[in-house]
Amino acid sequence: MPELPEVETVRRGLSPAMEGAVIAQAQVNRPNLRWPFPENMAARLTGTRVLALRRRSKYLLADLDNGETLLVHLGMSGRMTVSGDPLGQFVHDHPAAQKHDHVVFDMTNGARITFNDPRRFGAMDLLDTATANQHKLLSVLGPEPLGNDFHEDYLVEAFKGRNTPVKSALLDQGIIAGLGNIYVCEVLFRSQVSPRQKAGQISASRVAGLVPVIRDVLTDAIKAGGSSLKDFRQADGNLGYFQHSFDVYGREGAPCKRDGCSGIIDRITQSGRSTFLCGKCQR
Ligand SMILES: [Zn+2]
């Protein structure tokens, strides 16, 4: 499932093909993904210019010159592919249409952007740009972890009196937008905080210490995604899926990577989801 760094990588990969370009033709091949598409979506998109491609949490937001914003969520299995050459210097053939290509944009610059989603948990919607933040999916989100509204004092205050495990608090999208299971496990491992600790019972200095770690973990992953973009064209044009090496996630039974720690990575279940931790150095 794509998390914030993957979505940011998709945004960076799409932006040269989309920003400033006009959608010459939008093709919508089915009535819905997770939810029905907005009415006349293909007609409303065709002929519009993409002014900016933004990201909020795990949502891509394309601001169009008709006053609407296209919201895209990749869901569990959604993929964006770019084919053709946006700069017109080379001619790459577009791949043959695949079974789950649900939405296709042909841009006037020659690029083709394809949204493929076998499981159809993804979503697209059209919102008024001026009131986009009030959309039901966006209005509930807390601050961006890499933005200025997320800082030490904010998190200390947000955790006060919370009786939920710190893992659940960090996954709460109303507290921080865009953190998912994988990166929360990594953050708690790097911080040496046990995922079982109650958020409200962790000292203020340890809570404050989570903030730079959250930023580092996400920035490192976005960097890894950025290097994958450099050669995505030589591969299959799929954006946002790149090789990761995690310190704790998915390493059940393996030795702890922290210098001097002889612990073994354990997997527990919290709120129905896997948590990976070193019981020896995470307290
Ligand atoms: Zn350890």
Coordinates of C-alpha atoms and ligand atoms in Angstrom, one line a residue:
M1 CA 0.0 0.0 0.0
P2 CA 1.5 3.3 -1.0
E3 CA 2.4 5.6 1.9
L4 CA 3.4 9.3 1.9
P5 CA 6.9 8.9 0.5
E6 CA 5.5 6.7 -2.4
V7 CA 2.8 9.2 -3.2
E8 CA 5.3 12.1 -3.1
T9 CA 7.5 10.1 -5.5
V10 CA 4.5 9.6 -7.8
R11 CA 3.9 13.4 -7.6
R12 CA 7.5 14.2 -8.5
G13 CA 7.4 11.7 -11.4
L14 CA 4.1 13.0 -12.8
S15 CA 4.9 16.7 -12.4
P16 CA 7.1 17.2 -15.5
A17 CA 4.4 15.5 -17.7
M18 CA 1.4 17.3 -16.1
E19 CA 2.3 20.7 -14.7
G20 CA 1.6 23.4 -17.2
A21 CA 0.3 20.9 -19.8
V22 CA -3.2 20.5 -21.1
I23 CA -5.2 17.3 -20.9
A24 CA -6.0 16.8 -24.6
Q25 CA -8.2 13.8 -23.9
A26 CA -9.3 12.2 -20.7
Q27 CA -10.6 8.6 -21.0
V28 CA -12.6 7.1 -18.2
N29 CA -13.2 3.4 -18.7
R30 CA -15.6 2.5 -15.9
P31 CA -18.2 4.3 -13.7
N32 CA -16.3 4.0 -10.4
L33 CA -13.4 2.9 -8.3
R34 CA -13.9 2.7 -4.6
W35 CA -16.7 5.3 -5.1
P36 CA -18.5 6.5 -8.3
F37 CA -16.5 9.0 -10.3
P38 CA -17.9 12.5 -10.4
E39 CA -20.5 13.2 -13.1
N40 CA -19.0 13.8 -16.6
M41 CA -15.5 13.5 -15.3
A42 CA -13.9 12.9 -18.7
A43 CA -15.6 15.9 -20.3
R44 CA -14.8 18.1 -17.3
L45 CA -11.1 17.2 -17.5
T46 CA -10.7 17.3 -21.3
G47 CA -9.2 20.6 -22.4
T48 CA -8.1 21.8 -18.9
R49 CA -4.6 22.9 -18.1
V50 CA -2.9 21.5 -15.0
L51 CA -1.7 24.5 -13.1
A52 CA 0.0 22.6 -10.2
L53 CA 0.3 19.1 -8.9
R54 CA 0.2 19.0 -5.1
R55 CA 0.1 16.4 -2.4
R56 CA -1.8 16.5 0.8
S57 CA -1.2 13.4 3.0
K58 CA -1.6 10.5 0.6
Y59 CA -3.8 12.4 -1.9
L60 CA -2.6 13.9 -5.2
L61 CA -4.3 17.2 -6.0
A62 CA -4.1 18.6 -9.6
D63 CA -5.3 22.2 -9.7
L64 CA -6.9 22.9 -13.1
D65 CA -7.5 26.1 -14.9
N66 CA -11.3 25.7 -14.8
G67 CA -11.4 26.3 -11.0
E68 CA -11.6 22.6 -10.2
T69 CA -9.0 20.3 -8.5
L70 CA -8.7 16.6 -9.4
L71 CA -8.1 14.5 -6.3
V72 CA -6.4 11.1 -6.8
H73 CA -6.0 8.4 -4.2
L74 CA -4.0 5.3 -5.1
G75 CA -5.8 3.1 -2.6
M76 CA -4.2 -0.3 -2.0
S77 CA -2.9 -1.2 -5.5
G78 CA -3.3 1.9 -7.7
R79 CA -0.4 2.7 -10.0
M80 CA 0.3 5.7 -12.2
T81 CA 2.3 5.2 -15.4
V82 CA 3.8 7.8 -17.7
S83 CA 4.6 6.9 -21.3
G84 CA 5.5 9.0 -24.2
D85 CA 7.9 11.9 -23.8
P86 CA 6.7 15.1 -22.2
L87 CA 9.6 17.1 -23.6
G88 CA 9.1 15.7 -27.1
Q89 CA 12.8 14.9 -27.6
F90 CA 12.3 11.2 -28.0
V91 CA 9.4 9.1 -29.1
H92 CA 8.5 6.2 -26.8
D93 CA 5.7 3.9 -27.8
H94 CA 2.8 3.8 -25.4
P95 CA 2.3 0.4 -23.9
A96 CA -0.7 -1.7 -25.0
A97 CA -3.7 -1.1 -22.8
Q98 CA -3.9 -3.3 -19.8
K99 CA -7.0 -4.8 -18.2
H100 CA -7.2 -2.5 -15.2
D101 CA -6.3 0.8 -16.9
H102 CA -9.3 2.7 -15.6
V103 CA -8.4 6.3 -16.4
V104 CA -6.1 7.6 -19.1
F105 CA -5.0 11.1 -19.8
D106 CA -3.4 12.0 -23.1
M107 CA -1.6 15.3 -22.6
T108 CA -1.0 17.8 -25.4
N109 CA 2.8 17.5 -24.8
G110 CA 2.6 13.8 -25.9
A111 CA 2.7 12.2 -22.5
R112 CA 0.2 9.6 -21.6
I113 CA -0.7 9.1 -17.9
T114 CA -2.4 5.9 -17.0
F115 CA -4.1 5.0 -13.7
N116 CA -4.2 1.2 -13.3
D117 CA -5.8 -0.3 -10.2
P118 CA -6.7 -4.0 -10.1
R119 CA -8.3 -3.9 -6.6
R120 CA -10.1 -0.6 -7.2
F121 CA -9.7 0.8 -3.7
G122 CA -8.4 4.0 -5.3
A123 CA -10.5 7.1 -5.7
M124 CA -10.8 10.2 -7.9
D125 CA -13.0 13.2 -7.3
L126 CA -13.3 16.7 -8.6
L127 CA -13.5 19.5 -6.1
D128 CA -13.8 23.3 -6.2
T129 CA -10.2 24.5 -5.8
A130 CA -11.3 27.4 -3.6
T131 CA -12.9 25.1 -1.0
A132 CA -10.9 21.9 -1.6
N133 CA -9.7 21.9 2.0
Q134 CA -13.2 21.4 3.2
H135 CA -13.7 18.2 1.2
K136 CA -14.7 15.3 3.5
L137 CA -11.4 13.4 2.9
L138 CA -9.2 16.5 3.5
S139 CA -11.0 18.4 6.3
V140 CA -10.3 15.7 8.8
L141 CA -6.5 15.6 8.3
G142 CA -4.0 16.9 10.9
P143 CA -0.8 18.8 9.8
E144 CA 1.6 17.5 7.2
P145 CA 4.6 15.9 9.0
L146 CA 7.0 17.8 6.7
G147 CA 5.2 21.1 7.0
N148 CA 5.6 24.0 9.4
D149 CA 2.4 23.3 11.4
F150 CA 3.9 20.0 12.7
H151 CA 6.5 20.7 15.5
E152 CA 7.5 19.6 18.9
D153 CA 5.0 21.7 20.9
Y154 CA 2.2 20.6 18.7
L155 CA 2.9 16.9 19.2
V156 CA 3.4 17.2 23.0
E157 CA 0.0 18.9 23.2
A158 CA -1.7 16.4 20.9
F159 CA -0.5 13.4 23.0
K160 CA -1.5 14.9 26.3
G161 CA -4.0 12.7 28.2
R162 CA -4.2 10.2 25.4
N163 CA -4.7 6.7 26.6
T164 CA -4.1 4.9 23.3
P165 CA -0.8 3.3 22.4
V166 CA 1.7 5.6 20.8
K167 CA 1.6 3.5 17.6
S168 CA -2.2 4.2 17.3
A169 CA -1.7 7.9 18.1
L170 CA 0.9 8.3 15.3
L171 CA -1.4 6.4 12.9
D172 CA -4.3 8.8 13.8
Q173 CA -4.6 10.9 10.6
G174 CA -6.3 13.7 12.6
I175 CA -3.0 14.1 14.6
I176 CA -0.5 13.7 11.8
A177 CA -1.5 13.3 8.1
G178 CA -0.1 10.6 6.0
L179 CA 1.9 8.4 8.4
G180 CA 1.2 4.7 7.8
N181 CA 2.0 1.4 9.4
I182 CA 5.5 0.9 7.9
Y183 CA 6.9 4.3 8.7
V184 CA 5.4 4.4 12.2
C185 CA 7.2 1.1 13.0
E186 CA 10.5 2.7 11.7
V187 CA 10.0 5.9 13.6
L188 CA 9.4 4.1 16.9
F189 CA 12.4 1.9 16.3
R190 CA 14.7 4.8 15.6
S191 CA 13.4 6.6 18.6
Q192 CA 13.7 3.6 20.9
V193 CA 10.1 4.0 22.0
S194 CA 8.0 0.9 22.6
P195 CA 4.9 0.9 20.4
R196 CA 2.9 -0.3 23.4
Q197 CA 3.6 2.8 25.5
K198 CA 0.5 4.9 26.1
A199 CA 0.9 8.2 24.2
G200 CA -0.1 10.3 27.2
Q201 CA 2.3 8.7 29.5
I202 CA 5.5 9.3 27.5
S203 CA 7.6 12.2 28.8
A204 CA 7.3 15.5 26.9
S205 CA 11.0 15.3 25.9
R206 CA 10.6 11.9 24.4
V207 CA 7.5 12.9 22.5
A208 CA 9.3 16.0 21.2
G209 CA 12.1 13.7 20.1
L210 CA 9.8 11.9 17.8
V211 CA 9.3 14.9 15.6
P212 CA 12.8 15.1 14.0
V213 CA 12.8 11.3 13.6
I214 CA 9.4 11.4 11.8
R215 CA 10.9 14.0 9.4
D216 CA 14.1 12.0 8.9
V217 CA 12.4 8.7 8.2
L218 CA 10.1 10.3 5.6
T219 CA 12.8 12.4 4.0
D220 CA 15.1 9.3 3.7
A221 CA 12.3 7.4 2.0
I222 CA 11.4 10.3 -0.3
K223 CA 15.1 10.4 -1.2
A224 CA 15.1 6.7 -2.0
G225 CA 12.0 7.3 -4.2
G226 CA 13.8 10.2 -5.9
S227 CA 16.7 8.0 -7.0
S228 CA 14.2 5.5 -8.4
L229 CA 12.7 8.2 -10.6
K230 CA 16.0 8.8 -12.3
D231 CA 15.7 5.6 -14.3
F232 CA 12.0 4.9 -14.2
R233 CA 11.8 5.4 -17.9
Q234 CA 14.2 2.6 -18.6
A235 CA 11.9 0.3 -16.6
D236 CA 8.2 0.2 -17.1
G237 CA 7.2 3.7 -16.4
N238 CA 5.5 2.8 -13.1
L239 CA 5.9 5.5 -10.5
G240 CA 6.2 5.3 -6.8
Y241 CA 7.3 1.7 -6.2
F242 CA 10.9 1.5 -5.2
Q243 CA 13.4 -0.7 -3.3
H244 CA 13.5 0.0 0.4
S245 CA 15.6 -1.4 3.2
F246 CA 13.7 -1.1 6.5
D247 CA 15.4 -1.2 9.9
V248 CA 12.6 -3.0 11.6
Y249 CA 9.5 -3.4 9.4
G250 CA 9.1 -6.9 8.0
R251 CA 12.2 -8.2 9.9
E252 CA 10.6 -10.6 12.4
G253 CA 13.1 -13.0 13.8
A254 CA 16.1 -11.1 12.5
P255 CA 18.8 -9.5 14.7
C256 CA 18.2 -5.9 15.8
K257 CA 20.2 -3.5 13.6
R258 CA 21.1 -1.1 16.5
D259 CA 24.8 -1.1 17.4
G260 CA 25.4 -3.0 20.6
C261 CA 21.9 -4.5 20.9
S262 CA 21.5 -8.2 20.9
G263 CA 17.7 -8.2 20.6
I264 CA 15.7 -10.1 18.0
I265 CA 12.9 -8.3 16.1
D266 CA 9.5 -9.3 17.2
R267 CA 6.1 -9.0 15.6
I268 CA 3.0 -8.2 17.6
T269 CA -0.6 -7.3 16.5
Q270 CA -2.0 -3.9 17.5
S271 CA -5.5 -2.9 16.4
G272 CA -5.4 -5.7 13.9
R273 CA -2.1 -4.6 12.3
S274 CA 1.4 -5.9 12.5
T275 CA 3.9 -4.0 14.6
F276 CA 7.6 -4.9 14.4
L277 CA 9.8 -3.9 17.3
C278 CA 12.9 -4.8 19.2
G279 CA 11.7 -5.5 22.8
K280 CA 15.2 -5.0 24.1
C281 CA 16.0 -1.5 23.0
Q282 CA 12.5 0.0 22.5
R283 CA 11.2 1.0 25.9
Ligands
ZN1 ZN 17.4 -3.6 19.7

